[in-house]
């Protein structure tokens, strides 16, 4: 759950993951 790292690259993927 890399919300801090992934949120900057692709927010949509974090929400679905």
XYZ file of C-alpha atoms in Angstrom:
17
model
C 0.000 0.000 0.000
C 2.270 2.742 -1.261
C -0.201 5.606 -1.097
C 2.591 8.135 -0.738
C 4.699 6.871 -3.614
C 2.076 5.544 -6.009
C -0.316 8.423 -5.374
C 2.118 10.762 -7.119
C 2.500 8.546 -10.177
C -0.985 7.090 -10.662
C -3.694 7.902 -8.116
C -6.375 5.813 -9.940
C -4.345 2.620 -9.441
C -4.038 3.213 -5.705
C -7.780 3.644 -5.314
C -8.511 0.396 -7.163
C -5.753 -1.506 -5.393
